[in-house]
Amino acid sequence: MKEYKTITRIEGPLVFVAKTEPIGYGEIAKIRLPNGEIKNGQVLDTSDDIVVVQVFEGTRGIDKNATIKFLGDTIKLAVSEDMLGRILDGKGEPLDNGPSIIPEKKMEIIGAAINPYARDSPGDFIQTGISTIDAMNTLVRGQKLPIFSGSGLPHNEIALQIARQAKVLGMKEKFVVVFAAMGITNEEAQHFIRDFEQTGAIERSVVFLNLADDPAVERLITPRMALTTAEYFAYDKDMHVLVILTDLTNYCESLREIGSAREEIPGRRGYPGYMYTDLATIYERAGIIKGRKGSITQFPILTMVGDDITHPIADLTGYITEGQIVLSRELHTKGFYPPVDVLPSLSRLMNLGIGKQKTREDHKQVSDQCYAGYAEGRDLRGLVAIVGEDALSDKDKRLLKFAEAFEKEFVTQGKHEDRDISRTLDLAWELLGMLHKEDLTRISPELKNKYYKARWLDAPLSEESKEAGKKEAVGKEESRTKVSVRKPLQGMDEEDTKE
Amino acid sequence: MSKATIIKGEVNKGTASDGTSSDGNPGNREDSKGTISKRTIGKGTIFRVAGPVIEAKNIDAKMYDVVIVGKERLMGEVIRIQEELTTIQVYEDTSNIKPGEDVEVTGMPLSVELGPGLLSSIYDGIQRPLPVLRDQMGDFIKRGVQAPGLDHKKKWEFKAAAKKGDEVKGGAVIGTVEEMPGIVHKIMVKPDVHGKIESIKSGSFTVDEAVGELEDGTELKLFHQWPVRIPRPVAKKLMPETPLVTGQRVIDGLFPVAKGGVAAIPGPFGAGKTVSQQQLAKWSDADIIVYIGCGERGNEMTEVLTEFPHLTDPKSGKPLMNRTVLIANTSNMPVAAREASVYTGITIAEYFRDMGYDVALMADSTSRWAEAMREISSRLEEMPGEEGYPAYLSTRLAEFYERAGRVIPLGTDKAGSVTVIGAVSPPGGDFSEPVTQGTLRVIKTFWALDAKLAQRRHFPSINWLTSYSLYQDTLSGWFNKEIAPDWSDRVRQMKTLLQEEEKLLEIVQLVGSDALPEKQQITLETARLIREFFLQQNAYHEVDTYCDLKKAYRTMGLILQFGQKAQEALGKGADIQRILGIKTKDRIGEVKFDKNHDALLNLLEAEMRKEFDAVGAE
């Protein structure tokens, strides 16, 4: 294999090499620095004149005297069952002082797309033990359901809780967890690992760590390493795999960094135009294949920049994934855990995983009714802030109380509280009991007769709820994206809330 | 097809000059086994590889010619010619392709095979059947595999309709094949072929076997090829005049689309675009459905694939899949094939239109198609337009939608139509972005999906205030004639009520609903009934998923009747609380889910009358 000494230009994470023999697109390269250090890279652009290599460890220390060698192959990951229980770096090298992994086989990390015809339809309910997810945004095996979070919100806690509690009803086997950290802090990583170790989960986990101080370019391969591992366990070893990817925002930042170093024409907010396709090659690796026993379920986590759900990263993700779990800063500030805002949250595959044989006959209708009731209740808070509680009709007062109780009793639960699905649905019925039977327009009469128990008391509202309502009203005016049907007229609104 | 069966490097003289007419005799392009071999007419070498775009030297190719790239024989298309460099977009992953490898020119534009066997197929973006790909390369899409769009081994029962001595021109029907039970596939002469029939016979044929011959020796076969980027010619374009009945109340009632019309469904993620598209694919009264999953989710395509064969067409009672052609190019499949998928789909749609059928084409989503264009444009380092999209974005959009329409095909007098319904996925739900705007300029029906409605679980989340249909006037004649003379009158009344509601709600927000005049409280209540019992429709409920026009008409009637009677009662001095307490009005919702809806409607009408009589008597 030839070593070239023809580096002509070094810029950002890229090295330009002139006058080589034909080099394949996507080939791996090894760069030897004058001091003996070795760095790894991958070919981004190749032509007769010049080859562009992106260097995973960063270009610090590389000069024109460095030599470069092309290995004639694309990036592959050595996989084996021994990976379970191991902690690896973002390139797949052991970090835990353990022996290196003896490969059973080597797999291409750029996974091929699953033939849509070979996919099996997901439909197995995964119980996470979290009410807002199980009842309102049900996860099924083979789905990709991201958590849309914000900086400072407890998304890691929730991801851990899901990893601990996730199970398919009636099945003993636990999920294999593949965890890929991209650009998260050492502290966060420690937190994850400690939790895995304490609960014993580490034994059925593979951890890939690319931390905040690791090179950004490496971040681009970390999720692919993780998913390749997941595919190996799912499709070769018949296991059910849960993949947690955190934080996709850091991944996209890296993508932008490389894009701008290559002087590409940027798309929205400077992110490359191919970000949609690129993200799809990550997310679409979730699924089930006909005739194979294993499955891959994905839980990507991303922090929304400025809590803005229309930011390109969240936006493109939402278009690829099958729904999203949105965390709310407001609920978090109020001290509710997990602060899942069910209104913008969604699981697209929910209908495939619920119902009589799968969860319970009333699941769909209860979930719809809770959505509707909570949405109306939240809207009413804005109204209360303006006209006062007395101007409300009795029904509106009931809805207001319902929304309050929904947040306090249904959304809120302990970090180690594992609610099974029937407990969750019973709890929902308890809360729906605060509404009159005829208020429940989304539930069929038969189900109401079977489950409904009136629990409605003629109690006045707490001060807290009024306060919350004011906040909501003010928030609404500031927020551009929230368009309410009951839009308060401007001006009037301001005056009222100032008092 | 394995690599070994591909015929390499044969030089074929005459066909290079004109791609469209060169395949006038498509028989030359298949080997004896019935698989397609891309013959090549010249060779060059790869100069540069950058993702899905490569540059080649020393080749002599026309724009949009298909080329075969590298040792792995990947398929690509010429998209730019600049001095000695030819730029090619490759439909497959280019990893490990090296400069210096061969590039072969076929001299043919990207074409699809049109003939019996299209229906109930599922293709990728360049008409490779996915089941065949699965057989050949397993569960994952690998590269370098070519597979013909049609099954070349299957025998079809051909019934000749033309006879010896007939003078036929392009588009003329020479016979039929019953492709699916009840669906007749008309075998047409390729649009650019004409002549006198020398021989023709009925019988059992594969698509490769000649069923006859023209006097000039041109073989007549069950299939022909057509380049996807060229619209199929027609005799005459007509104005649309009948509605595409979709079984969706909000669409048929408020915002109808005509057969041969163009509609767009824009909406942010989670607003229910895909479900809406699938509902239309399932229930609209077109003869043939072409569904393009362009850059969308794999699991969604699986849903379509598993669900459609189990659904029955309300018209024919046959499985819906029988009349459907699916094109699935999911978001992680190669981007260039995604760009092509939309053209592949519309060409197939046009082909069925030419048989005199009403075809509906769903493209989900055109934004992904536009993004594929952007991605390729940016690899070409073209000067970008708005938001990085190429400057020709709106031209391409317009050209695509313009391929819809109601037409008299070349060979017959029976009109056929292609209705195009494109989903748009505006980033952040922002309708001012280039793809939505470019689309708005050409479409006539606009179903604006609203995230806020979706959050309230109001489905389909078509916003009744921002959506519109420019076909309403044209189509009202049809509705008034076929359904009821006062159809459009009722629709207008509903729209007025909904608009009033919007205004009143602003006031309610300030003063509470009790403070409104009683008359307006009734307006609010009636509007609520319209929203909940007419506009909302449950796609997952076995009865409610499809609502015929008569049922929609009667439901409208009952709701409006409540409004009218309530206003009358109020005029006569009845108590508002008693009126709002009328029980039958809340039962109108049950009509949606009742199989035997006519009986229920009769009952409710009678009971409502009784209740109002009682209220009036007090």
Coordinates of N, CA, C and O in Angstrom, one line a residue, chain A residues 373-461:
Chain A
G373 N -59.7 16.8 26.5 CA -60.0 17.5 27.8 C -58.9 18.4 28.2 O -59.1 19.5 28.6
Y374 N -57.7 17.8 28.2 CA -56.5 18.6 28.6 C -56.3 19.8 27.7 O -56.0 20.9 28.2
A375 N -56.4 19.6 26.4 CA -56.2 20.7 25.5 C -57.2 21.9 25.8 O -56.9 23.0 25.9
E376 N -58.5 21.5 26.0 CA -59.5 22.5 26.3 C -59.2 23.2 27.6 O -59.3 24.4 27.8
G377 N -58.8 22.4 28.6 CA -58.5 22.9 29.9 C -57.4 23.9 29.9 O -57.4 25.0 30.5
R378 N -56.3 23.6 29.1 CA -55.2 24.5 29.0 C -55.6 25.8 28.3 O -55.1 26.9 28.7
D379 N -56.4 25.7 27.3 CA -56.9 26.9 26.7 C -57.7 27.8 27.6 O -57.5 29.0 27.6
L380 N -58.4 27.2 28.5 CA -59.3 27.9 29.4 C -58.4 28.7 30.4 O -58.8 29.7 30.9
R381 N -57.2 28.2 30.7 CA -56.4 28.9 31.7 C -56.1 30.3 31.2 O -56.1 31.3 31.9
G382 N -55.9 30.4 29.9 CA -55.7 31.7 29.3 C -56.9 32.6 29.5 O -56.8 33.8 29.8
L383 N -58.1 32.0 29.3 CA -59.3 32.8 29.5 C -59.5 33.2 30.9 O -59.9 34.4 31.2
V384 N -59.2 32.3 31.9 CA -59.4 32.7 33.3 C -58.5 33.9 33.6 O -58.9 34.8 34.4
A385 N -57.3 33.9 33.1 CA -56.5 35.0 33.4 C -57.1 36.3 32.9 O -56.8 37.4 33.5
I386 N -57.9 36.3 32.0 CA -58.5 37.5 31.5 C -59.8 37.9 32.1 O -60.0 39.0 32.6
V387 N -60.7 36.9 32.1 CA -62.1 37.3 32.6 C -62.4 36.8 34.0 O -63.4 37.1 34.6
G388 N -61.4 36.0 34.6 CA -61.7 35.5 35.9 C -62.4 34.2 35.9 O -63.1 33.9 34.9
E389 N -62.3 33.5 36.9 CA -62.9 32.2 37.0 C -64.4 32.2 37.0 O -65.1 31.3 36.5
D390 N -65.0 33.3 37.6 CA -66.4 33.3 37.8 C -67.2 33.4 36.4 O -68.3 32.9 36.4
A391 N -66.6 33.9 35.4 CA -67.3 34.1 34.1 C -67.4 32.7 33.4 O -68.0 32.6 32.4
L392 N -66.7 31.7 33.9 CA -66.7 30.4 33.2 C -68.0 29.7 33.4 O -68.6 29.8 34.5
S393 N -68.3 28.9 32.5 CA -69.5 28.0 32.7 C -69.0 26.8 33.6 O -67.9 26.6 33.8
D394 N -70.0 26.1 34.1 CA -69.7 25.0 35.0 C -68.8 23.9 34.3 O -67.9 23.4 34.8
K395 N -69.1 23.7 33.0 CA -68.4 22.7 32.3 C -66.9 23.2 32.1 O -66.0 22.4 32.3
D396 N -66.7 24.5 31.9 CA -65.4 25.0 31.7 C -64.6 24.8 33.0 O -63.4 24.5 33.0
K397 N -65.3 25.1 34.1 CA -64.6 24.9 35.4 C -64.2 23.5 35.6 O -63.1 23.3 36.1
R398 N -65.0 22.6 35.2 CA -64.6 21.2 35.4 C -63.4 20.8 34.6 O -62.5 20.2 35.0
L399 N -63.4 21.4 33.3 CA -62.3 21.1 32.4 C -61.0 21.7 33.0 O -59.9 21.1 32.9
L400 N -61.1 22.8 33.6 CA -59.9 23.5 34.2 C -59.4 22.6 35.3 O -58.1 22.4 35.4
K401 N -60.2 22.1 36.1 CA -59.8 21.2 37.2 C -59.2 20.0 36.7 O -58.2 19.5 37.2
F402 N -59.8 19.5 35.6 CA -59.3 18.2 35.0 C -57.9 18.4 34.5 O -57.0 17.6 34.8
A403 N -57.6 19.6 33.8 CA -56.3 19.8 33.3 C -55.3 19.9 34.4 O -54.2 19.4 34.3
E404 N -55.7 20.5 35.5 CA -54.8 20.6 36.6 C -54.4 19.3 37.2 O -53.3 19.0 37.5
A405 N -55.5 18.5 37.5 CA -55.3 17.1 38.0 C -54.5 16.3 37.1 O -53.6 15.5 37.5
F406 N -54.7 16.4 35.8 CA -54.0 15.7 34.8 C -52.5 15.9 34.9 O -51.7 14.9 34.9
E407 N -52.1 17.1 35.1 CA -50.7 17.4 35.2 C -50.1 16.8 36.5 O -49.0 16.3 36.6
K408 N -50.9 17.0 37.6 CA -50.4 16.6 38.9 C -50.4 15.1 39.1 O -49.5 14.6 39.8
E409 N -51.4 14.4 38.6 CA -51.5 13.0 39.0 C -51.2 12.1 37.8 O -50.6 11.0 38.1
F410 N -51.5 12.5 36.6 CA -51.2 11.6 35.5 C -49.9 11.8 34.9 O -49.1 10.8 34.7
V411 N -49.5 13.0 34.6 CA -48.2 13.3 34.0 C -47.1 13.0 35.0 O -46.1 12.3 34.7
T412 N -47.3 13.4 36.2 CA -46.3 13.3 37.2 C -46.2 11.8 37.7 O -47.2 11.2 38.0
Q413 N -45.0 11.4 37.8 CA -44.7 10.1 38.5 C -43.3 10.0 38.9 O -42.5 10.8 38.5
G414 N -43.0 9.0 39.7 CA -41.6 8.9 40.3 C -40.6 8.4 39.2 O -41.0 7.8 38.2
K415 N -39.3 8.7 39.5 CA -38.3 8.3 38.5 C -38.2 6.8 38.5 O -37.6 6.2 37.6
H416 N -38.6 6.1 39.5 CA -38.5 4.7 39.6 C -39.9 4.0 39.6 O -40.1 2.9 39.9
E417 N -40.9 4.9 39.3 CA -42.3 4.3 39.4 C -42.6 3.7 38.0 O -42.6 4.3 37.0
D418 N -42.9 2.4 38.0 CA -43.2 1.7 36.8 C -44.7 1.3 36.8 O -45.1 0.4 37.3
R419 N -45.4 2.2 36.1 CA -46.9 2.0 36.1 C -47.2 1.1 34.9 O -46.9 1.3 33.8
D420 N -47.9 0.0 35.2 CA -48.3 -0.8 34.1 C -49.5 -0.2 33.4 O -50.1 0.7 33.9
I421 N -49.8 -0.7 32.2 CA -50.7 0.0 31.3 C -52.1 0.0 31.9 O -52.9 1.0 31.8
S422 N -52.6 -1.0 32.6 CA -53.9 -1.0 33.2 C -54.0 0.0 34.3 O -55.0 0.7 34.5
R423 N -52.9 0.1 35.1 CA -52.9 1.1 36.2 C -53.0 2.5 35.5 O -53.7 3.4 36.0
T424 N -52.2 2.7 34.5 CA -52.3 4.0 33.8 C -53.7 4.3 33.3 O -54.2 5.4 33.5
L425 N -54.3 3.4 32.7 CA -55.7 3.6 32.1 C -56.7 3.8 33.2 O -57.6 4.7 33.1
D426 N -56.5 3.1 34.3 CA -57.4 3.3 35.5 C -57.3 4.7 36.0 O -58.2 5.4 36.3
L427 N -56.0 5.1 36.1 CA -55.8 6.4 36.6 C -56.4 7.5 35.7 O -57.0 8.5 36.2
A428 N -56.4 7.3 34.4 CA -57.0 8.2 33.5 C -58.5 8.2 33.7 O -59.1 9.3 33.7
W429 N -59.1 7.1 34.0 CA -60.6 7.1 34.2 C -60.9 7.8 35.5 O -61.9 8.5 35.6
E430 N -60.0 7.7 36.5 CA -60.2 8.4 37.8 C -60.3 9.9 37.5 O -61.2 10.6 38.0
L431 N -59.4 10.3 36.7 CA -59.4 11.8 36.3 C -60.6 12.2 35.5 O -61.2 13.2 35.7
L432 N -60.9 11.3 34.5 CA -62.1 11.6 33.7 C -63.3 11.6 34.5 O -64.3 12.3 34.1
G433 N -63.3 11.0 35.6 CA -64.5 11.0 36.6 C -64.7 12.4 37.1 O -65.8 12.7 37.6
M434 N -63.8 13.3 36.9 CA -64.0 14.7 37.4 C -64.9 15.5 36.4 O -65.4 16.6 36.7
L435 N -65.0 14.9 35.2 CA -65.9 15.5 34.2 C -67.3 14.8 34.2 O -67.4 13.7 34.7
H436 N -68.3 15.5 33.7 CA -69.6 14.8 33.7 C -69.6 13.8 32.6 O -68.8 13.9 31.6
K437 N -70.5 12.8 32.7 CA -70.5 11.7 31.7 C -70.7 12.3 30.3 O -70.1 11.8 29.4
E438 N -71.6 13.2 30.2 CA -71.9 13.7 28.8 C -70.8 14.6 28.3 O -70.7 14.9 27.1
D439 N -69.8 15.0 29.1 CA -68.7 15.8 28.6 C -67.8 14.9 27.8 O -67.0 15.4 27.0
L440 N -67.9 13.6 28.1 CA -66.9 12.7 27.4 C -67.4 12.3 26.0 O -67.9 11.2 25.8
T441 N -67.3 13.2 25.1 CA -67.9 13.0 23.7 C -67.0 12.0 22.9 O -67.5 11.5 21.9
R442 N -65.8 11.7 23.3 CA -65.0 10.8 22.5 C -65.0 9.4 22.9 O -64.3 8.5 22.4
I443 N -65.8 9.1 23.9 CA -65.9 7.7 24.4 C -67.3 7.1 24.2 O -68.3 7.8 24.4
S444 N -67.3 5.9 23.7 CA -68.6 5.3 23.4 C -69.4 5.0 24.7 O -68.8 4.8 25.7
P445 N -70.7 5.0 24.6 CA -71.6 4.8 25.7 C -71.3 3.5 26.5 O -71.2 3.5 27.7
E446 N -71.0 2.4 25.7 CA -70.7 1.1 26.4 C -69.5 1.3 27.3 O -69.5 0.8 28.4
L447 N -68.4 1.9 26.8 CA -67.2 2.0 27.6 C -67.4 2.9 28.8 O -66.9 2.6 29.9
K448 N -68.2 3.9 28.6 CA -68.5 4.8 29.7 C -69.2 4.0 30.8 O -68.9 4.2 32.0
N449 N -70.2 3.2 30.4 CA -71.0 2.4 31.4 C -70.0 1.5 32.1 O -70.2 1.2 33.3
K450 N -69.1 1.0 31.4 CA -68.2 0.0 32.1 C -67.2 0.6 33.0 O -66.9 0.1 34.1
Y451 N -66.6 1.8 32.6 CA -65.5 2.3 33.4 C -65.8 3.6 34.1 O -65.1 3.9 35.1
Y452 N -66.7 4.4 33.7 CA -66.8 5.7 34.2 C -67.3 5.7 35.7 O -68.3 5.1 36.0
K453 N -66.6 6.5 36.6 CA -67.1 6.7 37.9 C -67.0 8.2 38.2 O -65.9 8.7 38.1
A454 N -68.2 8.8 38.5 CA -68.2 10.2 38.8 C -67.3 10.5 40.0 O -67.4 9.9 41.0
R455 N -66.5 11.5 39.9 CA -65.6 11.9 41.0 C -65.6 13.4 41.1 O -64.7 14.0 41.6
W456 N -66.6 14.0 40.5 CA -66.6 15.5 40.3 C -67.1 16.1 41.6 O -68.2 15.8 42.1
L457 N -66.4 17.0 42.1 CA -66.7 17.7 43.3 C -66.9 19.2 43.0 O -66.2 19.8 42.2
D458 N -67.7 19.8 43.8 CA -67.9 21.3 43.5 C -66.9 22.1 44.2 O -67.3 22.9 45.1
A459 N -65.7 21.9 44.0 CA -64.6 22.6 44.7 C -64.1 23.8 43.9 O -64.0 23.7 42.7
P460 N -63.8 24.9 44.6 CA -63.2 26.0 43.9 C -61.8 25.7 43.4 O -61.2 24.8 43.9
L461 N -61.4 26.5 42.5 CA -60.0 26.3 42.0 C -59.0 26.8 42.9 O -59.2 27.7 43.7

